[in-house]
Amino acid sequence: MEYFVVMVPALPLFTAIITYLFSARLNQYVAQISVASMLLTLVAATALLYFALSGTPSADVSFGTSWGILIFDPLSSLMSVVIAGISLIVHVYSIRYMADEEGYERFFVLLGLMTASLLLMVAAGDLLTLLTSWHLIGILLYLLLVQNTADAPTQRYAMWTMITYRLGDLPLVLAAAVLFDAYGTWSLSELFAAIKQSPDVQTFGGFAAIEVAGILIAYSAFARSAQFLLHNWLPYTMSGPTPVSALMHAGIVNAGGFLVNRFAPLYMQTHDVLHLLFIVGLFTAIIGSVLMLSQNDIKKALGYSTMGQMGFMIMECGVGAFSLAVFHLIAHGLFKGTMFLGAGGVIGKARGSDGVPKHELYTFVVERQVAYRRQPWLLMAAITLAIPLLILVAAHWLVAQDYFQKQGAIVLLFFGWVTGAQLIFASYKMQTTNPWRLFTMIIASFAIVVLGYAMISHAFDLFLYPDPEARNLLYEAAGVDLIWFDLFVVVVTAFIVLGWLMVYYAGKSSLGSQIKNRIWVSFYALISREFYVMEFYSWVARKLFKLAHKMNTMLRWV
Amino acid sequence: MNQMWWFSVVFLPLFPFSAVFVLLIKMLPNAWLRGIAFLLWPLAGVWLLEATQANLPDWVLYWALGTSLLYAFRALVIRELNLWLSYIAVSAWSILWVVLSGSDLTNLMLFALGFTLPMALMALLGGELKQRFTAAYGGLYGGIAQSHPRLSAMLVFTLLAVIATPLFPGFFTMMSSIMAQMLNSPVIAIGLLLIWLLWSWSGILLLQGLVMGPEDALSGLTDDLAVWRVGTYALLLIGMGIFGLSFAVVF
């Protein structure tokens, strides 16, 4: 088993070094060698996952130093398979896609190094190794993004990515320093055992070390996972090669969710940090989704979609559903990677014909033609609200009866309910020859999705956090006072109902329609400028450059 | 004897004495001399400190941090490679005063070398640029990634070493400094992180000006680095990487 643990990150690293050294002689064979190496890596990672699934206990693989420790546990084995799998697909896709590009060999070398760094990150068993791999990923991503060295926008957006990643890297250094200072070890296993033993160790200013470190780690995760205010790089890095976009959206931005999960034993003992994750994640999910809807560029829309999904993933951590976040990041990685790799083909085909069959869904969604005859309002409202709730409750009750004791689970159920209700609500006005057949199909699909989601996420829960006490501790750490919880539910419900009412009355003339239009246009302007966040950052950067120039002139450039 | 540490403020430069080193780099006529200066200057400072065995007053720490921050910030708008390098050198070497408060002098010499080795190599690469394009100025020509891929690769990796990315020694020096200050003064630790961020920012800006961009202006030039020179530079970089990893043992 130890052999496989070392082999997984070492194989792509070794291949990258060899192919770099002999790239002049190997030429196009660099790609074939890289793919073969990735295939072997995937086999080794799958073997590790098999060990984990068959109950092999977690272990550290150490080389006798305080750094360079590799960890074998369910999380690292699962993530290794995901990364190796996605990387293999990206490698295979790149063989032909990058064939006519400059720096073909360099691209594969960097791809190999990136995969090795990602695999090292998920297997890092000490803070130093984790930090090193975390930093390396940012640098390698920059080098991959600037593959086209002649394109100015590519350079600019790659730099944004690099700076944002650096902004996220550095708090992790502070977190490591705080934790080492408080507990005197680099080893993650020893650290988590020490935290469990004495969670109240204080750091500077009399603050609890785990609370401070928890916030700093969360901040690093926010930068890596493009949370609001640290998100601008994500939708703009589309000018990089498509395989890099696929790898980035499928395997790199997800690292925030992984990091939070890696430090789950720390977050179990915190009191308020998870609330921060919930708020930031929720806000990002909403903003990302709103921005996605306003894009007319498929890749940029995908970028904002990733932002929304990452927000949801962080929010899941914020409610204590850590394993669900891992399931989410894997599912998202797979579907988003597929979408990116397919985006070029779709754009190419759409140039000839949009290929959308003009049936009921098209006339409803694109042409916005609503049904002439509608179903009874009260009946539809009852179906809209009751059926998703019934399905959700039944599905979750089937997998775990104590599920409803946890606040975080209720929040997720609530979001699931709203989504289901939204789905039925949206189809209420759709033109169709047989509306009841349509609703039955929608409800059946929804039930299958919910049941599948509940069962898989429960299986993830049992695999990643087999100790029920640990699972409960995570939900407890995410809990809030009942008053605040109720207030939150009421506020969110009010917003959703308001949104539904706005949609229902949209297009109907009323006395306030002019004012409404003006507000709507202003809101749209705000979204189309992406909340002026980038303008603000550019303004700050210009001011800083001006100040630096002024200082240099004053000091006569010495 | 204890007050002799004051001489070190020139060699581990603190503002305004830092101007001496920047002027020296401006005046030195060739890359080899600049490389030697980058290598030896801070070592002289460390040697002086070793000789005096002085107990430094606390305010020196803030003076050093201020100097480092000032030069890191000023480097943001510098596009001339040697000047940029001298600013980053001043910024990095000032941090050695911060390291000093949490480390013994043996480690300090190692850390000084960790910072200076990539800088000396970068100075040599600056000479390669000057030799080919008469100036090592970002934004003046650009696009050498396509016309001179080997030289560009060496520039990229060396610059990454200068701005203290892993696995180069600067990374571990910065880690060590932050570790040393975390509990005593979180403000200094945060200041160090800010300096680190500024290095990255200015480094990437310089790199984009030098290496990236369309190659139109340079088309037809075929004087890329010879393979044996690339091999030598690469070996030095690998050596620095191994040296950097050996730093991790300090932890």
Short mmCIF file of C-alpha atoms in Angstrom, two decimals, chain A residues 32-476:
data_model
loop_
_atom_site.label_atom_id
_atom_site.label_comp_id
_atom_site.label_asym_id
_atom_site.label_seq_id
_atom_site.Cartn_x
_atom_site.Cartn_y
_atom_site.Cartn_z
CA GLN A 32 1.92 9.48 -25.65
CA ILE A 33 4.37 8.92 -22.79
CA SER A 34 2.44 11.38 -20.59
CA VAL A 35 -0.85 9.63 -21.31
CA ALA A 36 0.63 6.21 -20.54
CA SER A 37 2.01 7.57 -17.28
CA MET A 38 -1.37 9.07 -16.37
CA LEU A 39 -3.04 5.75 -17.07
CA LEU A 40 -0.63 4.03 -14.67
CA THR A 41 -1.24 6.77 -12.11
CA LEU A 42 -4.98 6.20 -12.38
CA VAL A 43 -4.50 2.46 -11.87
CA ALA A 44 -2.37 3.11 -8.78
CA ALA A 45 -4.91 5.62 -7.42
CA THR A 46 -7.74 3.14 -8.03
CA ALA A 47 -5.78 0.51 -6.11
CA LEU A 48 -5.52 2.96 -3.21
CA LEU A 49 -9.25 3.60 -3.33
CA TYR A 50 -9.82 -0.15 -3.28
CA PHE A 51 -7.65 -0.41 -0.16
CA ALA A 52 -9.62 2.38 1.47
CA LEU A 53 -12.98 0.86 0.55
CA SER A 54 -11.91 -2.53 1.85
CA GLY A 55 -11.27 -1.02 5.26
CA THR A 56 -7.47 -0.58 5.34
CA PRO A 57 -6.89 1.86 8.21
CA SER A 58 -5.54 5.36 7.52
CA ALA A 59 -1.77 5.65 7.70
CA ASP A 60 1.11 8.06 7.19
CA VAL A 61 3.98 7.27 4.84
CA SER A 62 7.02 9.09 6.13
CA PHE A 63 10.63 9.31 4.92
CA GLY A 64 11.97 9.97 8.38
CA THR A 65 11.70 13.76 8.10
CA SER A 66 9.17 16.18 9.55
CA TRP A 67 8.04 17.08 6.00
CA GLY A 68 7.34 15.05 2.88
CA ILE A 69 4.83 12.88 4.75
CA LEU A 70 2.12 11.32 2.59
CA ILE A 71 -1.19 10.35 4.04
CA PHE A 72 -3.41 7.44 3.10
CA ASP A 73 -7.04 7.89 4.09
CA PRO A 74 -10.47 7.79 2.41
CA LEU A 75 -10.32 11.47 1.40
CA SER A 76 -6.87 11.29 -0.22
CA SER A 77 -7.61 8.02 -2.02
CA LEU A 78 -10.93 9.27 -3.37
CA MET A 79 -9.51 12.61 -4.50
CA SER A 80 -6.51 10.88 -6.11
CA VAL A 81 -8.81 8.82 -8.32
CA VAL A 82 -10.81 11.90 -9.30
CA ILE A 83 -7.71 13.96 -10.14
CA ALA A 84 -5.94 11.16 -11.98
CA GLY A 85 -9.13 10.37 -13.93
CA ILE A 86 -9.82 13.95 -14.97
CA SER A 87 -6.17 14.54 -15.77
CA LEU A 88 -6.07 11.43 -17.96
CA ILE A 89 -9.10 12.66 -19.94
CA VAL A 90 -7.50 16.10 -20.31
CA HIS A 91 -4.23 14.50 -21.45
CA VAL A 92 -5.99 12.38 -24.07
CA TYR A 93 -8.06 15.34 -25.27
CA SER A 94 -4.94 17.51 -25.56
CA ILE A 95 -3.06 15.13 -27.85
CA ARG A 96 -4.96 16.35 -30.89
CA TYR A 97 -6.33 19.62 -29.55
CA MET A 98 -2.88 21.06 -28.83
CA ALA A 99 -1.14 19.43 -31.80
CA ASP A 100 -0.86 22.64 -33.82
CA GLU A 101 -0.02 24.88 -30.87
CA GLU A 102 3.41 26.26 -30.07
CA GLY A 103 5.08 24.61 -27.09
CA TYR A 104 3.35 21.25 -27.44
CA GLU A 105 5.98 19.42 -25.38
CA ARG A 106 6.09 22.19 -22.76
CA PHE A 107 2.34 21.93 -22.35
CA PHE A 108 2.49 18.22 -21.52
CA VAL A 109 5.39 18.72 -19.14
CA LEU A 110 3.43 21.41 -17.28
CA LEU A 111 0.28 19.29 -17.31
CA GLY A 112 2.25 16.44 -15.74
CA LEU A 113 3.72 18.75 -13.09
CA MET A 114 0.28 20.17 -12.33
CA THR A 115 -1.19 16.69 -11.91
CA ALA A 116 1.71 15.71 -9.65
CA SER A 117 1.19 18.83 -7.52
CA LEU A 118 -2.55 18.21 -7.23
CA LEU A 119 -1.95 14.60 -6.23
CA LEU A 120 0.69 15.70 -3.74
CA MET A 121 -1.73 18.23 -2.28
CA VAL A 122 -4.45 15.65 -1.63
CA ALA A 123 -1.92 13.20 -0.18
CA ALA A 124 0.01 15.76 1.89
CA GLY A 125 0.36 14.49 5.42
CA ASP A 126 2.11 17.50 6.89
CA LEU A 127 1.66 21.25 6.76
CA LEU A 128 4.90 21.93 4.88
CA THR A 129 4.11 19.51 2.06
CA LEU A 130 0.58 20.84 1.87
CA LEU A 131 1.85 24.43 1.68
CA THR A 132 4.44 23.60 -0.95
CA SER A 133 1.98 21.81 -3.21
CA TRP A 134 -0.66 24.49 -2.63
CA HIS A 135 1.78 27.21 -3.76
CA LEU A 136 3.04 25.15 -6.69
CA ILE A 137 -0.47 24.70 -8.08
CA GLY A 138 -0.93 28.47 -8.38
CA ILE A 139 2.38 28.90 -10.18
CA LEU A 140 1.85 25.97 -12.53
CA LEU A 141 -1.66 27.16 -13.33
CA TYR A 142 -0.20 30.52 -14.32
CA LEU A 143 2.34 28.84 -16.59
CA LEU A 144 -0.37 26.69 -18.17
CA LEU A 145 -2.64 29.66 -18.72
CA VAL A 146 0.08 31.61 -20.52
CA GLN A 147 0.66 28.78 -22.96
CA ASN A 148 -0.12 31.23 -25.74
CA THR A 149 2.71 33.62 -24.94
CA ALA A 150 1.82 36.10 -27.68
CA ASP A 151 -1.73 36.95 -26.61
CA ALA A 152 -2.00 40.06 -24.41
CA PRO A 153 -5.43 39.36 -22.79
CA THR A 154 -4.28 35.83 -21.91
CA GLN A 155 -1.29 37.30 -20.07
CA ARG A 156 -3.40 39.86 -18.26
CA TYR A 157 -6.01 37.39 -17.02
CA ALA A 158 -3.39 34.80 -16.12
CA MET A 159 -1.76 37.44 -13.95
CA TRP A 160 -5.06 38.13 -12.19
CA THR A 161 -5.25 34.42 -11.46
CA MET A 162 -1.71 34.35 -10.15
CA ILE A 163 -2.24 37.36 -7.87
CA THR A 164 -5.52 36.02 -6.51
CA TYR A 165 -3.90 32.66 -5.87
CA ARG A 166 -1.02 34.35 -4.08
CA LEU A 167 -3.58 36.24 -1.98
CA GLY A 168 -4.98 32.87 -1.04
CA ASP A 169 -1.65 31.10 -0.57
CA LEU A 170 -0.31 33.44 2.03
CA PRO A 171 -3.02 33.07 4.71
CA LEU A 172 -2.37 29.34 4.59
CA VAL A 173 1.24 30.08 5.55
CA LEU A 174 -0.04 32.07 8.54
CA ALA A 175 -2.44 29.28 9.45
CA ALA A 176 0.42 26.76 9.36
CA ALA A 177 2.51 29.07 11.53
CA VAL A 178 -0.33 29.47 14.06
CA LEU A 179 -0.95 25.72 14.22
CA PHE A 180 2.72 24.79 14.50
CA ASP A 181 3.19 27.40 17.15
CA ALA A 182 0.22 26.16 19.14
CA TYR A 183 0.69 22.41 18.80
CA GLY A 184 4.37 21.99 17.93
CA THR A 185 4.02 19.56 15.05
CA TRP A 186 3.92 19.68 11.24
CA SER A 187 2.28 16.26 10.91
CA LEU A 188 -1.43 16.56 10.18
CA SER A 189 -2.28 13.32 11.98
CA GLU A 190 -0.45 14.45 15.14
CA LEU A 191 -1.92 17.92 14.80
CA PHE A 192 -5.51 16.66 14.60
CA ALA A 193 -4.93 14.31 17.55
CA ALA A 194 -3.53 17.24 19.56
CA ILE A 195 -6.46 19.46 18.58
CA LYS A 196 -8.91 16.78 19.72
CA GLN A 197 -7.02 16.50 23.00
CA SER A 198 -6.83 20.22 23.71
CA PRO A 199 -8.88 22.38 21.39
CA ASP A 200 -8.58 25.52 23.50
CA VAL A 201 -4.88 26.27 23.03
CA GLN A 202 -4.46 30.00 22.56
CA THR A 203 -2.42 31.96 20.07
CA PHE A 204 -1.59 35.67 19.80
CA GLY A 205 -4.07 38.08 21.32
CA GLY A 206 -5.55 35.32 23.46
CA PHE A 207 -7.60 33.93 20.55
CA ALA A 208 -8.13 30.20 20.21
CA ALA A 209 -5.53 28.88 17.74
CA ILE A 210 -8.04 26.71 15.89
CA GLU A 211 -10.46 29.60 15.38
CA VAL A 212 -7.70 31.81 13.92
CA ALA A 213 -6.27 29.01 11.80
CA GLY A 214 -9.79 28.01 10.72
CA ILE A 215 -10.51 31.50 9.40
CA LEU A 216 -7.15 31.68 7.59
CA ILE A 217 -7.63 28.25 6.01
CA ALA A 218 -11.15 29.25 4.97
CA TYR A 219 -9.76 32.40 3.36
CA SER A 220 -7.28 30.31 1.36
CA ALA A 221 -10.13 28.08 0.27
CA PHE A 222 -12.17 31.14 -0.75
CA ALA A 223 -9.40 32.39 -3.05
CA ARG A 224 -8.84 29.00 -4.63
CA SER A 225 -12.56 28.38 -5.08
CA ALA A 226 -13.37 31.82 -6.47
CA GLN A 227 -15.64 33.05 -3.71
CA PHE A 228 -17.18 36.49 -4.08
CA LEU A 229 -14.62 39.32 -4.17
CA LEU A 230 -11.90 36.78 -5.00
CA HIS A 231 -13.71 35.47 -8.05
CA ASN A 232 -12.76 37.77 -10.91
CA TRP A 233 -10.00 35.64 -12.32
CA LEU A 234 -12.25 32.66 -12.96
CA PRO A 235 -14.58 33.81 -15.75
CA TYR A 236 -11.79 35.69 -17.50
CA THR A 237 -9.26 32.90 -17.82
CA MET A 238 -11.09 31.40 -20.76
CA SER A 239 -8.52 32.57 -23.26
CA GLY A 240 -6.19 29.85 -21.98
CA PRO A 241 -6.23 26.48 -23.76
CA THR A 242 -9.54 24.59 -23.43
CA PRO A 243 -7.93 21.54 -21.75
CA VAL A 244 -6.50 23.89 -19.09
CA SER A 245 -9.95 25.40 -18.55
CA ALA A 246 -11.35 21.90 -18.17
CA LEU A 247 -8.68 20.88 -15.67
CA MET A 248 -9.03 24.17 -13.82
CA HIS A 249 -12.80 23.94 -13.46
CA ALA A 250 -12.83 20.21 -12.84
CA GLY A 251 -9.87 19.77 -10.55
CA ILE A 252 -8.25 23.00 -9.36
CA VAL A 253 -10.99 25.36 -8.20
CA ASN A 254 -12.43 22.47 -6.22
CA ALA A 255 -9.33 22.51 -4.05
CA GLY A 256 -11.06 24.90 -1.65
CA GLY A 257 -13.61 22.22 -0.77
CA PHE A 258 -10.86 19.66 -0.39
CA LEU A 259 -8.87 21.93 1.93
CA VAL A 260 -11.82 22.52 4.22
CA ASN A 261 -12.45 18.76 4.31
CA ARG A 262 -8.79 18.04 5.03
CA PHE A 263 -9.04 20.28 8.08
CA ALA A 264 -12.40 18.84 9.15
CA PRO A 265 -10.99 17.64 12.51
CA LEU A 266 -10.06 21.27 13.18
CA TYR A 267 -13.42 22.67 12.10
CA MET A 268 -15.20 20.12 14.33
CA GLN A 269 -13.80 21.93 17.35
CA THR A 270 -14.50 25.50 16.20
CA HIS A 271 -17.51 27.55 17.20
CA ASP A 272 -18.17 30.26 14.64
CA VAL A 273 -15.91 29.70 11.64
CA LEU A 274 -18.33 27.50 9.74
CA HIS A 275 -20.92 30.28 9.83
CA LEU A 276 -18.49 32.43 7.87
CA LEU A 277 -18.20 29.68 5.28
CA PHE A 278 -21.96 29.44 5.06
CA ILE A 279 -22.47 33.17 4.52
CA VAL A 280 -19.65 33.54 1.98
CA GLY A 281 -20.71 30.38 0.15
CA LEU A 282 -24.38 31.36 0.02
CA PHE A 283 -23.59 34.85 -1.22
CA THR A 284 -21.21 33.48 -3.86
CA ALA A 285 -23.72 30.89 -5.01
CA ILE A 286 -26.35 33.59 -5.57
CA ILE A 287 -24.02 36.14 -7.19
CA GLY A 288 -22.36 33.52 -9.39
CA SER A 289 -25.69 32.20 -10.60
CA VAL A 290 -27.04 35.69 -11.30
CA LEU A 291 -23.91 36.63 -13.25
CA MET A 292 -24.04 33.36 -15.17
CA LEU A 293 -27.57 34.12 -16.35
CA SER A 294 -26.52 37.49 -17.72
CA GLN A 295 -23.67 36.21 -19.94
CA ASN A 296 -23.91 35.76 -23.70
CA ASP A 297 -20.55 33.99 -24.01
CA ILE A 298 -20.77 30.24 -23.38
CA LYS A 299 -17.33 29.94 -21.75
CA LYS A 300 -17.85 32.96 -19.51
CA ALA A 301 -21.26 31.62 -18.53
CA LEU A 302 -19.59 28.34 -17.64
CA GLY A 303 -17.03 30.27 -15.60
CA TYR A 304 -19.72 32.01 -13.56
CA SER A 305 -21.59 28.74 -13.27
CA THR A 306 -18.48 27.28 -11.65
CA MET A 307 -18.39 30.24 -9.29
CA GLY A 308 -22.00 29.56 -8.26
CA GLN A 309 -21.29 25.86 -7.80
CA MET A 310 -18.20 26.58 -5.74
CA GLY A 311 -20.28 28.90 -3.58
CA PHE A 312 -22.74 26.10 -2.99
CA MET A 313 -19.90 23.70 -2.18
CA ILE A 314 -18.46 26.08 0.42
CA MET A 315 -21.95 26.66 1.78
CA GLU A 316 -22.37 22.91 2.22
CA CYS A 317 -19.22 22.91 4.34
CA GLY A 318 -20.70 25.85 6.23
CA VAL A 319 -23.74 23.81 7.26
CA GLY A 320 -21.55 20.89 8.34
CA ALA A 321 -22.24 18.68 5.32
CA PHE A 322 -18.54 18.16 4.57
CA SER A 323 -18.88 14.87 2.72
CA LEU A 324 -21.67 16.30 0.60
CA ALA A 325 -19.25 19.04 -0.46
CA VAL A 326 -16.79 16.37 -1.61
CA PHE A 327 -19.54 14.62 -3.57
CA HIS A 328 -20.52 17.98 -5.02
CA LEU A 329 -16.98 18.85 -6.07
CA ILE A 330 -16.55 15.49 -7.77
CA ALA A 331 -19.91 15.65 -9.56
CA HIS A 332 -19.29 19.24 -10.56
CA GLY A 333 -15.77 18.44 -11.72
CA LEU A 334 -17.02 15.69 -13.99
CA PHE A 335 -19.87 17.57 -15.59
CA LYS A 336 -18.01 20.86 -15.90
CA GLY A 337 -14.95 19.16 -17.38
CA THR A 338 -17.22 17.48 -19.94
CA MET A 339 -18.89 20.78 -20.77
CA PHE A 340 -15.59 22.56 -21.32
CA LEU A 341 -14.16 19.83 -23.47
CA GLY A 342 -17.38 19.85 -25.49
CA ALA A 343 -17.78 23.64 -25.64
CA GLY A 344 -15.55 24.08 -28.69
CA GLY A 345 -17.49 21.46 -30.67
CA VAL A 346 -20.83 22.99 -29.66
CA ILE A 347 -19.70 26.46 -30.72
CA GLY A 348 -18.45 25.08 -34.02
CA LYS A 349 -21.73 23.29 -34.73
CA ALA A 350 -23.82 26.25 -33.61
CA ARG A 351 -22.15 28.40 -36.25
CA GLY A 352 -23.86 26.24 -38.89
CA SER A 353 -27.10 25.59 -37.06
CA ASP A 354 -28.11 26.06 -33.44
CA GLY A 355 -29.43 22.48 -33.57
CA VAL A 356 -32.17 23.23 -31.07
CA PRO A 357 -35.40 21.43 -32.03
CA LYS A 358 -38.26 23.92 -32.00
CA HIS A 359 -40.57 21.99 -29.76
CA GLU A 360 -42.47 22.98 -26.62
CA LEU A 361 -39.43 23.53 -24.43
CA TYR A 362 -37.82 25.79 -27.02
CA THR A 363 -40.91 27.95 -27.51
CA PHE A 364 -41.28 28.23 -23.74
CA VAL A 365 -37.67 28.90 -22.71
CA VAL A 366 -36.26 30.76 -25.71
CA GLU A 367 -39.27 32.37 -27.35
CA ARG A 368 -41.02 32.81 -24.00
CA GLN A 369 -44.40 31.72 -25.29
CA VAL A 370 -46.52 30.77 -22.35
CA ALA A 371 -49.50 28.41 -22.39
CA TYR A 372 -52.81 29.91 -23.41
CA ARG A 373 -54.76 27.73 -21.02
CA ARG A 374 -53.44 27.26 -17.50
CA GLN A 375 -54.19 24.74 -14.81
CA PRO A 376 -56.11 25.75 -11.66
CA TRP A 377 -53.84 28.01 -9.65
CA LEU A 378 -54.53 26.56 -6.22
CA LEU A 379 -53.97 23.00 -7.34
CA MET A 380 -50.71 23.91 -9.02
CA ALA A 381 -49.54 25.87 -5.97
CA ALA A 382 -50.25 22.85 -3.79
CA ILE A 383 -48.33 20.55 -6.15
CA THR A 384 -45.51 23.06 -6.41
CA LEU A 385 -44.97 23.23 -2.67
CA ALA A 386 -46.02 19.84 -1.40
CA ILE A 387 -44.57 17.31 -3.80
CA PRO A 388 -40.88 18.34 -3.70
CA LEU A 389 -41.07 18.49 0.08
CA LEU A 390 -42.59 15.02 0.23
CA ILE A 391 -39.95 13.57 -2.08
CA LEU A 392 -37.10 15.19 -0.18
CA VAL A 393 -38.32 14.13 3.24
CA ALA A 394 -39.02 10.57 2.09
CA ALA A 395 -35.64 10.20 0.37
CA HIS A 396 -33.67 11.48 3.35
CA TRP A 397 -35.74 9.53 5.84
CA LEU A 398 -34.93 6.39 3.84
CA VAL A 399 -31.16 6.87 4.17
CA ALA A 400 -30.94 8.20 7.73
CA GLN A 401 -33.77 8.65 10.20
CA ASP A 402 -31.82 11.05 12.40
CA TYR A 403 -31.16 13.34 9.45
CA PHE A 404 -33.78 15.86 10.52
CA GLN A 405 -32.10 16.45 13.86
CA LYS A 406 -29.36 18.43 12.14
CA GLN A 407 -29.79 22.10 11.31
CA GLY A 408 -27.42 21.88 8.34
CA ALA A 409 -29.47 19.06 6.87
CA ILE A 410 -32.63 21.12 7.22
CA VAL A 411 -30.99 24.02 5.38
CA LEU A 412 -29.97 21.75 2.53
CA LEU A 413 -33.44 20.21 2.45
CA PHE A 414 -34.85 23.70 2.29
CA PHE A 415 -32.70 24.54 -0.72
CA GLY A 416 -33.66 21.26 -2.35
CA TRP A 417 -37.31 22.03 -1.71
CA VAL A 418 -37.03 25.49 -3.21
CA THR A 419 -35.25 24.06 -6.26
CA GLY A 420 -37.93 21.43 -6.77
CA ALA A 421 -40.73 23.93 -6.30
CA GLN A 422 -38.97 26.31 -8.68
CA LEU A 423 -38.75 23.56 -11.29
CA ILE A 424 -42.47 22.82 -11.13
CA PHE A 425 -43.34 26.48 -10.88
CA ALA A 426 -41.30 27.24 -14.01
CA SER A 427 -43.05 24.56 -16.03
CA TYR A 428 -46.50 25.64 -14.88
CA LYS A 429 -46.88 28.11 -17.75
CA MET A 430 -45.32 25.89 -20.39
CA GLN A 431 -47.24 25.12 -23.59
CA THR A 432 -47.80 21.40 -23.86
CA THR A 433 -50.40 19.05 -25.31
CA ASN A 434 -50.49 16.94 -22.16
CA PRO A 435 -49.55 18.98 -19.06
CA TRP A 436 -50.19 16.15 -16.58
CA ARG A 437 -47.81 13.88 -18.42
CA LEU A 438 -45.20 16.64 -18.31
CA PHE A 439 -45.63 17.17 -14.56
CA THR A 440 -45.48 13.44 -13.89
CA MET A 441 -42.23 13.23 -15.84
CA ILE A 442 -40.78 16.22 -14.01
CA ILE A 443 -41.74 14.84 -10.61
CA ALA A 444 -40.39 11.38 -11.47
CA SER A 445 -37.08 12.89 -12.64
CA PHE A 446 -36.89 15.02 -9.52
CA ALA A 447 -37.57 11.99 -7.30
CA ILE A 448 -34.82 9.97 -9.01
CA VAL A 449 -32.32 12.82 -8.71
CA VAL A 450 -33.13 13.43 -5.05
CA LEU A 451 -33.06 9.76 -4.11
CA GLY A 452 -29.78 9.24 -5.96
CA TYR A 453 -28.28 12.35 -4.39
CA ALA A 454 -29.42 11.38 -0.89
CA MET A 455 -28.11 7.83 -1.19
CA ILE A 456 -24.76 8.75 -2.73
CA SER A 457 -24.15 11.58 -0.29
CA HIS A 458 -25.01 9.25 2.59
CA ALA A 459 -22.54 6.70 1.22
CA PHE A 460 -19.91 9.46 1.03
CA ASP A 461 -20.69 10.37 4.62
CA LEU A 462 -20.09 6.81 5.79
CA PHE A 463 -16.91 6.47 3.72
CA LEU A 464 -15.24 9.80 4.51
CA TYR A 465 -16.43 10.24 8.08
CA PRO A 466 -17.17 6.73 9.36
CA ASP A 467 -17.17 7.92 12.97
CA PRO A 468 -20.74 9.08 13.81
CA GLU A 469 -19.34 11.31 16.55
CA ALA A 470 -17.22 13.17 14.00
CA ARG A 471 -20.25 13.69 11.76
CA ASN A 472 -22.29 15.01 14.66
CA LEU A 473 -19.47 17.31 15.77
CA LEU A 474 -19.34 18.86 12.29
CA TYR A 475 -23.08 19.54 12.29
CA GLU A 476 -22.87 20.88 15.84
#
